[in-house]
Amino acid sequence: MAVPRRSLDGRLFWVLGLVCAMYQIFFVRSAAGQTAQLSVNASPQNTQMIPENMFGIFFEEINHAGAGGLWAELVNNRGFEAGGPNTPSNIDPWLIIGDESNIIVATDRSSCFATNPIALRMEVLCESSGNDVCPPGGVGIYNPGFWGMNIEEAKVYKVSMYIMSSDSMDLTVSLTSSDGLQNLAAYTITADKEDFKEWTKVEFDLQSSERNPNSRLQLTTRTSGIVWFDQVSLMPSETYMRHGYRKDLASMLANLKPKILKFPGGNYVMGNYLSNAFRWSETVGPWEERPGHFNDVWGYWTDDGLGFFEFLQLAEDLGACPVWVVNDGASRNEQVPSATIAAFVKDVVDGIEFARGDPGTSWGSVRAAMGHPEPFQLNYISMGNQECSMHYYKGKQPLSKLLFLENYRKFYSAIKASYPDIKIISSCDRSTISPVEPADLYDVHVYTSSGDMFSKSSMFDSTPRGGPKAIVSEYAVTGNDAGRGTLVAALAEAAFLIGLERNSDAVEMASCAPLFVNDNDRRWSPDAIVFNSWQHYGCPNYWMLHFFKESSGASLHPSTIQVSNYNQLVASAITWQNSKDGNTYLKIKVLNFGNKAIDLSISITGLENEIQTFGSVKTVLTSGSLRDENSFQQPDKLAVYNVLGLGGRPEGEAAKVSLSVVYMFLFAWLESATGGASYNPLTAISGALASRGGIALYLFTVFVRVPAQVIGAVIGVMLMRFAFPKVGKGAALSVGVHHGALTEGLATLMVVMVSLTLKKKEQGFFVKTWIASIWKMTIHILSSDMTGGIMNPASAFAWAYARGDHTSFDHLLVYWLAPLQATLVGVWVVTFLTKPKKTKEQEADKNKNKKE
C-alpha cells in the first residue's frame, strides 16, 4: 500500500508502501482458515538502523561465471595459453577448417608478449589455383566461444588480433553459424610480404546481417604460406556501462541494488595449489599482457580479462562497496611459513595501493594508465577463505590454525600501518578474535538445508552486542530440496535474511553465493542467475533478493506476529527513503514457510497523522509447488510481480468492487449492442451450445471467435504492460495443479450456470447485469488466492504468454481444460433444468398424431 501523508511540519511525506507478501500454499484453503495478526510499530522514534552496506552479492569465478559469462569476451582461449607453457600444446576449443593435407597448426613460443609466450602457427599447404587447390571456403581455424557465440542482427562486434607473417596474405575473418554454412559478417585482410613481417595488431568491426545464438569466429584463407596468430579477441560493442561486462547479466545485478560486491571468490582465490591461485597483479594492465591462469579448483582456464581492475570498476558501476578477498599465503593444500610470508603481505599492500593510491605512486600509476586516475573506494579486505576450518582442506595434513593466525597478524599490522581506515575481515569465528588476534569483522558461511536455514533466522539472536560484527558473505540452501533453485530454498533464505535484518546490530553485511552458473558447466547448484550464450533467467532466490534491495541503510521497526500453534511465519518492517521522489516508504515483508494458508491481518501504529491506503502495491513471490523452479522454457515461472490495488481499508475494497461492476456493465452493454460480442471464450462457447445454432455456429465459434479473443487478449496485455510496466504478471496458479483445476472448474461452472439462467429470465437488462456482476465478483474473490479467479482462457493465456508459461501442462489443465469441461457441464445442467414442460394440449396433439 503506497499512500502519502503530511508529517507534522507539513513538508515531508510519509508513505505506507509496498506490503510485500512472500508465501507458499500447499493445499486449498480450508473452511476454518487459520488467522494471524501482524502488529507493526511504525513510529520514527522506535527504530533500529540497518547498516548502509547490509545486503550485496558475492562473485566467484565458478561455473564459468566470468569467463564466458559476465565478462563479454566471446573467444575462448584467445591467447592460446590454456594448453600450458610447453609446446606443442592443446589449443582447445580452437579447431581447424580443412585437413592435414592442406593445413598444419601448432603452438610455439614466438609471441611478442613476454608474459604470454605462446602463439599459434598456421601453415597453409594449398592454393586458390594450381595443383593443390584449397577447398572452396578456404582452410583455417575457428573458435566456437563458450558453447556458442551469440551474434545478434545489426549489432557491431570489435575484432582485435595480433598477426605475423613473412608471406603475402589474403585472410578472411568471419562470423558464421556453428557449421560454417551461414555467413553473418566478414572482413578480409589483404597484405604483401613485408606488411606483417613483425607482430602487428589488427583491429576492425564486424556488423552482423543476421542473428545466430550459436555462432563461431573463423579465420580462413586460400593462400599458401605461414601465419602466426596471438591474442584473438571478439567483443560486442555494446557492454554494460561500456566497461566490458555482458549487458544482460550485469543488468540483472544492477536490478538488485547491491551495496557490497565481494570478489573474486573463495576457493578460486586460494587455488588447490598456490601456483594456480588468483594473483591480482597479473590481472591488471593491458589485457594482451595478462598471462591468465588455470582455475584448478573449478577446472577451467581463465584469461583474466575480468581482473582486479574490472572487479573494482564493476563495484563502482553498481554503486556497491568492494570487498576484496586476498590470498594470505594459503591454498587448499599448502601454507607459506611465517618466515617467508613477507612477500605475500607486500603483495596485498601493493594491491591496496593499486586501488587507492595516488596516480603518482607506483601501482596507482598503473590504475591511472588504465583510465581511472581517481582512487577506488576500497574499504574492506577479507583475509583468505575459511582457513580456521581445518577439516575443510583436501591435503593429506590439515592446515595449521596456529600458522594461519601467526601470518594473519603480519597482514593485519602491515595493512593497518599504511591504511588504518580499512576494515579487515577475519575468516575465523568470533571466539578467536581478541586484542591479540584483532579484526574489524568476522566472516560467516552458511550452507545447509531449507529447514535448517529457516531455523537460522534466529542464528544471531543471542550473539553478544559489542565487538566485531559478522559478515555473512556466503549463504545458500543446498542439498536435495535446493534442486537447481527451488521456491522452498528461496523462502528459507528469505527467512534467514529477515533474521539478519532483525540482528543488524550484530551483522554488518550479507551476500548470497554462488551468483552465476553457465548452464553448460554446472560445478555447483543452486545459483542465483542461470545463463548460456544468449539467454538468462533468475532463480527464485534471485527474485527473493528484490524484497531486500531497499533494506540497506533503512530503519527497522518492531513487529510481532500473533498466531496459535504455528511457528512458520516471519516478518519485518522497514522505512526507507526513495531518492527519486524524496518520499519515505514503509515496507512490510511477510513469509509463510509452513503448509497452512494463513489469513493475515496487519495493524500499524505510530503513524502520527491519518493516512490513505489508495494506490497500494502488493509484491508477491509464490508458486503452486515448493519444488517449482525457473528454466529457459519458463524463465518467469517464479518471479516477483506487483499487484496494483486501492488499499485494504473499506473504501478501497468498495472502490475495487465498484470498478469491477462498472466494467462488467460496460461489456454487458457492448454485448447487447453488438448482438453477442464477447471477450471470453467460455461465454462464446456456452452461448453457441445453448442457442442450438447447429454445428456451423459451434465451428465458427471455436475456430474464428475464440482465436480472435485470444489474439485480442494478447495484444491488450502487451499494450497494458507497455503503458504500465509495473502492472504485474497477471493471474497465476498458487496452489497445486489439481487443486487449481478444481477451483477454476467449480468457479466457471457456477458463473456459467448463473449467466445462462439469467439469459432465460425476463428481467430487464439492468437487473440481470447487476446480479451477474455481483455473482462473478464474489466467485472471483473466493478463488483469487488460488488461481487468480480468472475464468477466462483468453485472458489467462495472454498473461501466461507474457510470463512465458503458456505452453505448460499446468496452464493448459487449469485455465483451459477445466473451465471448458465446466462450461459443457454448466450448459447441459441449465438446459436440462430449464427445459419447458409439455402442456396438456401438446400431449393431446401428440397422441392424436400417433392415432392417425
PDB file of C-alpha atoms in Angstrom, residues 116-239:
ATOM      1  CA  ASN A 116      52.190 -14.746 -22.827  1.00  0.00           C
ATOM      2  CA  PRO A 117      54.843 -16.567 -24.858  1.00  0.00           C
ATOM      3  CA  ILE A 118      52.515 -18.979 -26.678  1.00  0.00           C
ATOM      4  CA  ALA A 119      51.302 -18.184 -30.211  1.00  0.00           C
ATOM      5  CA  LEU A 120      49.633 -20.260 -32.914  1.00  0.00           C
ATOM      6  CA  ARG A 121      51.480 -21.090 -36.111  1.00  0.00           C
ATOM      7  CA  MET A 122      49.242 -21.893 -39.101  1.00  0.00           C
ATOM      8  CA  GLU A 123      50.847 -23.304 -42.238  1.00  0.00           C
ATOM      9  CA  VAL A 124      48.607 -23.426 -45.312  1.00  0.00           C
ATOM     10  CA  LEU A 125      49.679 -26.008 -47.927  1.00  0.00           C
ATOM     11  CA  CYS A 126      47.057 -25.338 -50.608  1.00  0.00           C
ATOM     12  CA  GLU A 127      46.419 -22.548 -53.123  1.00  0.00           C
ATOM     13  CA  SER A 128      43.464 -20.860 -54.785  1.00  0.00           C
ATOM     14  CA  SER A 129      44.557 -22.420 -58.086  1.00  0.00           C
ATOM     15  CA  GLY A 130      47.029 -24.936 -59.459  1.00  0.00           C
ATOM     16  CA  ASN A 131      47.701 -28.490 -58.362  1.00  0.00           C
ATOM     17  CA  ASP A 132      46.965 -28.129 -54.643  1.00  0.00           C
ATOM     18  CA  VAL A 133      43.677 -26.264 -54.684  1.00  0.00           C
ATOM     19  CA  CYS A 134      42.128 -25.277 -51.365  1.00  0.00           C
ATOM     20  CA  PRO A 135      38.511 -26.179 -50.624  1.00  0.00           C
ATOM     21  CA  PRO A 136      36.002 -23.561 -51.882  1.00  0.00           C
ATOM     22  CA  GLY A 137      35.680 -21.869 -48.486  1.00  0.00           C
ATOM     23  CA  GLY A 138      39.390 -21.996 -47.772  1.00  0.00           C
ATOM     24  CA  VAL A 139      41.181 -23.544 -44.808  1.00  0.00           C
ATOM     25  CA  GLY A 140      41.937 -22.123 -41.399  1.00  0.00           C
ATOM     26  CA  ILE A 141      40.840 -22.209 -37.787  1.00  0.00           C
ATOM     27  CA  TYR A 142      37.682 -21.374 -35.871  1.00  0.00           C
ATOM     28  CA  ASN A 143      36.659 -20.707 -32.286  1.00  0.00           C
ATOM     29  CA  PRO A 144      33.160 -21.658 -31.036  1.00  0.00           C
ATOM     30  CA  GLY A 145      33.434 -19.477 -27.962  1.00  0.00           C
ATOM     31  CA  PHE A 146      31.898 -20.647 -24.733  1.00  0.00           C
ATOM     32  CA  TRP A 147      29.353 -23.147 -26.062  1.00  0.00           C
ATOM     33  CA  GLY A 148      28.458 -20.878 -28.943  1.00  0.00           C
ATOM     34  CA  MET A 149      28.733 -17.154 -29.626  1.00  0.00           C
ATOM     35  CA  ASN A 150      25.572 -15.093 -29.504  1.00  0.00           C
ATOM     36  CA  ILE A 151      25.635 -12.904 -32.608  1.00  0.00           C
ATOM     37  CA  GLU A 152      22.705 -10.514 -32.951  1.00  0.00           C
ATOM     38  CA  GLU A 153      21.374  -8.970 -36.128  1.00  0.00           C
ATOM     39  CA  ALA A 154      22.723  -5.491 -36.999  1.00  0.00           C
ATOM     40  CA  LYS A 155      24.955  -5.415 -33.908  1.00  0.00           C
ATOM     41  CA  VAL A 156      28.618  -4.440 -34.156  1.00  0.00           C
ATOM     42  CA  TYR A 157      31.426  -6.637 -32.814  1.00  0.00           C
ATOM     43  CA  LYS A 158      35.000  -5.485 -32.279  1.00  0.00           C
ATOM     44  CA  VAL A 159      37.762  -7.782 -33.521  1.00  0.00           C
ATOM     45  CA  SER A 160      41.316  -7.464 -32.285  1.00  0.00           C
ATOM     46  CA  MET A 161      44.249  -9.780 -33.018  1.00  0.00           C
ATOM     47  CA  TYR A 162      47.987  -9.898 -33.470  1.00  0.00           C
ATOM     48  CA  ILE A 163      49.358 -11.290 -36.756  1.00  0.00           C
ATOM     49  CA  MET A 164      52.836 -12.061 -38.053  1.00  0.00           C
ATOM     50  CA  SER A 165      53.775 -13.460 -41.473  1.00  0.00           C
ATOM     51  CA  SER A 166      56.582 -13.205 -43.998  1.00  0.00           C
ATOM     52  CA  ASP A 167      54.257 -14.280 -46.799  1.00  0.00           C
ATOM     53  CA  SER A 168      51.593 -12.400 -48.692  1.00  0.00           C
ATOM     54  CA  MET A 169      48.213 -12.725 -47.098  1.00  0.00           C
ATOM     55  CA  ASP A 170      44.569 -12.894 -48.082  1.00  0.00           C
ATOM     56  CA  LEU A 171      42.834 -13.703 -44.796  1.00  0.00           C
ATOM     57  CA  THR A 172      39.073 -13.669 -44.229  1.00  0.00           C
ATOM     58  CA  VAL A 173      37.795 -13.113 -40.695  1.00  0.00           C
ATOM     59  CA  SER A 174      34.127 -14.040 -40.462  1.00  0.00           C
ATOM     60  CA  LEU A 175      31.252 -14.782 -38.144  1.00  0.00           C
ATOM     61  CA  THR A 176      29.335 -17.868 -39.197  1.00  0.00           C
ATOM     62  CA  SER A 177      26.855 -20.396 -37.881  1.00  0.00           C
ATOM     63  CA  SER A 178      28.233 -23.315 -35.889  1.00  0.00           C
ATOM     64  CA  ASP A 179      28.505 -25.438 -39.044  1.00  0.00           C
ATOM     65  CA  GLY A 180      30.058 -22.633 -41.086  1.00  0.00           C
ATOM     66  CA  LEU A 181      27.267 -22.597 -43.663  1.00  0.00           C
ATOM     67  CA  GLN A 182      25.572 -19.329 -42.659  1.00  0.00           C
ATOM     68  CA  ASN A 183      27.759 -16.258 -43.100  1.00  0.00           C
ATOM     69  CA  LEU A 184      26.810 -13.437 -40.726  1.00  0.00           C
ATOM     70  CA  ALA A 185      29.674 -10.978 -41.289  1.00  0.00           C
ATOM     71  CA  ALA A 186      33.114 -10.968 -42.887  1.00  0.00           C
ATOM     72  CA  TYR A 187      36.234  -8.830 -43.214  1.00  0.00           C
ATOM     73  CA  THR A 188      39.217  -9.504 -45.486  1.00  0.00           C
ATOM     74  CA  ILE A 189      42.826  -8.669 -44.602  1.00  0.00           C
ATOM     75  CA  THR A 190      44.998  -8.389 -47.715  1.00  0.00           C
ATOM     76  CA  ALA A 191      48.734  -7.806 -47.327  1.00  0.00           C
ATOM     77  CA  ASP A 192      52.046  -8.070 -49.137  1.00  0.00           C
ATOM     78  CA  LYS A 193      55.023  -9.994 -47.812  1.00  0.00           C
ATOM     79  CA  GLU A 194      56.557  -7.068 -45.947  1.00  0.00           C
ATOM     80  CA  ASP A 195      53.361  -5.809 -44.282  1.00  0.00           C
ATOM     81  CA  PHE A 196      53.271  -8.258 -41.370  1.00  0.00           C
ATOM     82  CA  LYS A 197      56.850  -9.428 -41.053  1.00  0.00           C
ATOM     83  CA  GLU A 198      56.741  -8.208 -37.425  1.00  0.00           C
ATOM     84  CA  TRP A 199      53.936  -8.757 -34.942  1.00  0.00           C
ATOM     85  CA  THR A 200      51.174  -6.299 -35.841  1.00  0.00           C
ATOM     86  CA  LYS A 201      47.935  -5.507 -34.045  1.00  0.00           C
ATOM     87  CA  VAL A 202      44.886  -5.526 -36.326  1.00  0.00           C
ATOM     88  CA  GLU A 203      41.540  -4.066 -35.241  1.00  0.00           C
ATOM     89  CA  PHE A 204      38.255  -3.734 -37.106  1.00  0.00           C
ATOM     90  CA  ASP A 205      34.488  -4.040 -36.667  1.00  0.00           C
ATOM     91  CA  LEU A 206      32.127  -6.716 -37.912  1.00  0.00           C
ATOM     92  CA  GLN A 207      28.416  -5.949 -38.269  1.00  0.00           C
ATOM     93  CA  SER A 208      26.173  -8.970 -38.438  1.00  0.00           C
ATOM     94  CA  SER A 209      23.500  -9.199 -41.119  1.00  0.00           C
ATOM     95  CA  GLU A 210      21.570 -11.917 -39.269  1.00  0.00           C
ATOM     96  CA  ARG A 211      21.083 -13.404 -35.838  1.00  0.00           C
ATOM     97  CA  ASN A 212      22.503 -16.705 -34.655  1.00  0.00           C
ATOM     98  CA  PRO A 213      22.915 -17.560 -30.953  1.00  0.00           C
ATOM     99  CA  ASN A 214      25.269 -20.459 -31.709  1.00  0.00           C
ATOM    100  CA  SER A 215      27.874 -18.830 -33.934  1.00  0.00           C
ATOM    101  CA  ARG A 216      31.636 -19.070 -34.279  1.00  0.00           C
ATOM    102  CA  LEU A 217      34.576 -16.880 -35.302  1.00  0.00           C
ATOM    103  CA  GLN A 218      36.681 -18.260 -38.128  1.00  0.00           C
ATOM    104  CA  LEU A 219      39.938 -17.234 -39.833  1.00  0.00           C
ATOM    105  CA  THR A 220      40.284 -18.700 -43.340  1.00  0.00           C
ATOM    106  CA  THR A 221      42.443 -18.295 -46.416  1.00  0.00           C
ATOM    107  CA  ARG A 222      43.142 -19.842 -49.831  1.00  0.00           C
ATOM    108  CA  THR A 223      46.698 -18.536 -49.982  1.00  0.00           C
ATOM    109  CA  SER A 224      49.633 -20.766 -49.093  1.00  0.00           C
ATOM    110  CA  GLY A 225      52.147 -19.631 -46.516  1.00  0.00           C
ATOM    111  CA  ILE A 226      52.729 -19.398 -42.769  1.00  0.00           C
ATOM    112  CA  VAL A 227      50.815 -17.074 -40.444  1.00  0.00           C
ATOM    113  CA  TRP A 228      51.152 -16.659 -36.679  1.00  0.00           C
ATOM    114  CA  PHE A 229      48.201 -15.539 -34.543  1.00  0.00           C
ATOM    115  CA  ASP A 230      48.009 -14.364 -30.951  1.00  0.00           C
ATOM    116  CA  GLN A 231      45.501 -12.673 -28.635  1.00  0.00           C
ATOM    117  CA  VAL A 232      42.469 -13.051 -30.897  1.00  0.00           C
ATOM    118  CA  SER A 233      39.548 -11.188 -29.317  1.00  0.00           C
ATOM    119  CA  LEU A 234      35.906 -10.621 -30.238  1.00  0.00           C
ATOM    120  CA  MET A 235      33.853  -8.282 -28.054  1.00  0.00           C
ATOM    121  CA  PRO A 236      30.353  -6.868 -28.541  1.00  0.00           C
ATOM    122  CA  SER A 237      30.462  -3.106 -28.949  1.00  0.00           C
ATOM    123  CA  GLU A 238      27.578  -2.751 -26.501  1.00  0.00           C
ATOM    124  CA  THR A 239      28.560  -3.717 -22.961  1.00  0.00           C
TER     125      THR A 239
END
